[in-house]
C-alpha positions in Angstrom: 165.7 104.9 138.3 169.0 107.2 138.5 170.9 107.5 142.0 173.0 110.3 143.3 175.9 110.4 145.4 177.9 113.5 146.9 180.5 113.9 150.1 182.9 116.2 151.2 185.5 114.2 153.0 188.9 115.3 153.8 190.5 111.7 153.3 188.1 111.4 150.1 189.0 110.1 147.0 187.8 108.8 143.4 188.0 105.6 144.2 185.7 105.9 147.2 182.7 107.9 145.2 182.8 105.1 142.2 181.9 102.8 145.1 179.0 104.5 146.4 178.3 104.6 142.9 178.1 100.9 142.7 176.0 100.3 145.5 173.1 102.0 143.5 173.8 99.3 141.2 171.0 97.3 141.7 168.5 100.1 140.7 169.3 99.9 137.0 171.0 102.2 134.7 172.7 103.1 131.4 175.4 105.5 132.0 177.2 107.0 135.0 179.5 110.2 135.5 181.4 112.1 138.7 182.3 115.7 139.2 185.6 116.3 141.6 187.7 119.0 143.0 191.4 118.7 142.0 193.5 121.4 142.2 190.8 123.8 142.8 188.8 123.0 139.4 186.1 119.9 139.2 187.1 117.2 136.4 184.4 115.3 134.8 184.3 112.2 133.8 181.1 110.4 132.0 180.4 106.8 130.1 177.7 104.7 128.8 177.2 101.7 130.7 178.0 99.7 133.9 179.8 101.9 136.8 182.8 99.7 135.7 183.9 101.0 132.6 183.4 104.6 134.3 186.2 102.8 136.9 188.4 102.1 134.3 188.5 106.0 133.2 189.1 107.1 136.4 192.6 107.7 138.2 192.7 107.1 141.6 193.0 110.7 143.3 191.9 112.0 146.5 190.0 114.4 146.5 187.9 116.3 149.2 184.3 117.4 147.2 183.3 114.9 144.7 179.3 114.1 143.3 178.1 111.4 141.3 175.4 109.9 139.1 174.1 106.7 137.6 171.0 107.3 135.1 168.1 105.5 133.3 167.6 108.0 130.6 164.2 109.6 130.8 164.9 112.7 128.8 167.4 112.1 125.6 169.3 109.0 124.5 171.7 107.1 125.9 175.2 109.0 125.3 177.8 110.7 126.9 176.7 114.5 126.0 173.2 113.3 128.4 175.0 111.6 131.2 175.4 113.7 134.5 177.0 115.6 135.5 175.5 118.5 133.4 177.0 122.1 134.2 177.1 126.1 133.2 179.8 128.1 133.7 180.1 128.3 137.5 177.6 125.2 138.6 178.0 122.0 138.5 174.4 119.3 139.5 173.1 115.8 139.2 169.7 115.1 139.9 167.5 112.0 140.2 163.7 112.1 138.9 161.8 114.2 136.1 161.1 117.7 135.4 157.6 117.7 134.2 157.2 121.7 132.9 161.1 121.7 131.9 160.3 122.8 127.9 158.1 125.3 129.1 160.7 126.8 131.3 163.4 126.6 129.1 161.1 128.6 126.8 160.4 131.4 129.2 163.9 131.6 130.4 166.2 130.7 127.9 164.3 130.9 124.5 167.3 131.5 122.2 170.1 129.5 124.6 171.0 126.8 123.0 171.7 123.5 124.9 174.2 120.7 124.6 172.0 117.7 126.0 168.6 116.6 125.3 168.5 116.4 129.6 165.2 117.8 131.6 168.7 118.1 134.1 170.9 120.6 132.0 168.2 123.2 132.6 169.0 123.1 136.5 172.1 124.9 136.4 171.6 127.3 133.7 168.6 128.6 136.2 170.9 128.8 139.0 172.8 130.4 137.0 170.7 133.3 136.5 169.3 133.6 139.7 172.6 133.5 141.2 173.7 136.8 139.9 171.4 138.5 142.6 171.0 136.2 145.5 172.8 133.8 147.1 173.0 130.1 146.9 169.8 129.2 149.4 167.6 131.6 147.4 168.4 130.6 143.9 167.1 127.5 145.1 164.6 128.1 146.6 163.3 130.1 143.9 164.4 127.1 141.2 162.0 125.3 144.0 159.0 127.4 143.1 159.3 126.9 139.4 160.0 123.4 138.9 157.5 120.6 138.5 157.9 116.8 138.9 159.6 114.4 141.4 163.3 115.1 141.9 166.3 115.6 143.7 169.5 117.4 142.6 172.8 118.3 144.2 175.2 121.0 142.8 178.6 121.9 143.6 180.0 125.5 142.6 183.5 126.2 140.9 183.7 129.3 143.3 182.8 127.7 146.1 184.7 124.3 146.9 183.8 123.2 150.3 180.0 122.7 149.6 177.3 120.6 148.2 174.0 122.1 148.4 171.2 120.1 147.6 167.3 119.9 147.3 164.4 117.6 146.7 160.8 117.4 145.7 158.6 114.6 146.7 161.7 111.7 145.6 163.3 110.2 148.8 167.5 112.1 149.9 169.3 110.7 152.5 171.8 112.9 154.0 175.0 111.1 156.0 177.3 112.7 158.6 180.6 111.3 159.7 
């Protein structure tokens, strides 16, 4: 079972998302990764393996917008090119659970697109991706929403803009925390 982890925190740091990370622990995994802000870019950092050795490639840095993920592979092996976080150009998402119908949509929508992972996840931003070049944000979701089959929940950050995480679900358990 993977977990997924996000905050926007002015007094945030690396340090603080690896342990929410490790709190999820106890759920089981094989690899782990994080997406944060710094110096208006996200850096991403994945491994194979316990959330320590993703501790030991991380430098301390605050940081206000940060995501990340801890994964039992479902779709693809275990290796760093199909840990989270997986991103497109602009997007950046995690997500917990299984697409069901995501071969079939990668057929419809990207039939000659090649992709780096062998992740049901990686197809989550590409499709944001496209549907964000005529709506905003909430839409493209929604409308990812309609499409997708399965039990998940994802969370995505966008390079343009930094003081969000927008985030969905569909039929798997997400907490959201304030304060």
């Amino acid at each position: 079972m993977c977990g997924i982890v996000g905050f926007i925190d002015n007094d945030g740091s690396t340090l603080k998302l690896v342990e929410k990370l490790s709190k999820l622990e106890y759920r089981g995994y094989d690899s782990a990764g994080i997406a944060y802000l710094k110096n208006n870019d996200y850096k991403i950092i994945k491994s194979v393996g316990k959330i320590v050795k993703l501790k030991e490639m991380i430098q301390v840095e605050n940081t206000c917008v940060a995501i990340g993920h801890t994964r039992w592979a479902t779709n693809g092996k275990v290796n760093e090119i199909n840990c989270h976080p997986h991103c497109g150009e602009r997007v950046i998402v995690i997500h917990n659970g299984v697409i069901d119908n995501f071969a079939e949509l990668k057929e419809i929508y990207f039939k000659n697109k090649d992709f780096n992972s062998e992740t049901d996840t990686e197809l989550i931003p590409y499709l944001l991706e496209l549907f964000l070049k005529d709506c905003d944000h909430l839409t493209a979701i929604e409308r990812i929403l309609k499409i997708l089959s399965g039990s998940f929940s994802f969370l995505v950050v966008d390079k343009k803009d930094n003081n969000k995480i927008f985030f969905a679900k569909n039929k798997t358990p997400l907490l959201i925390g304030l304060g």
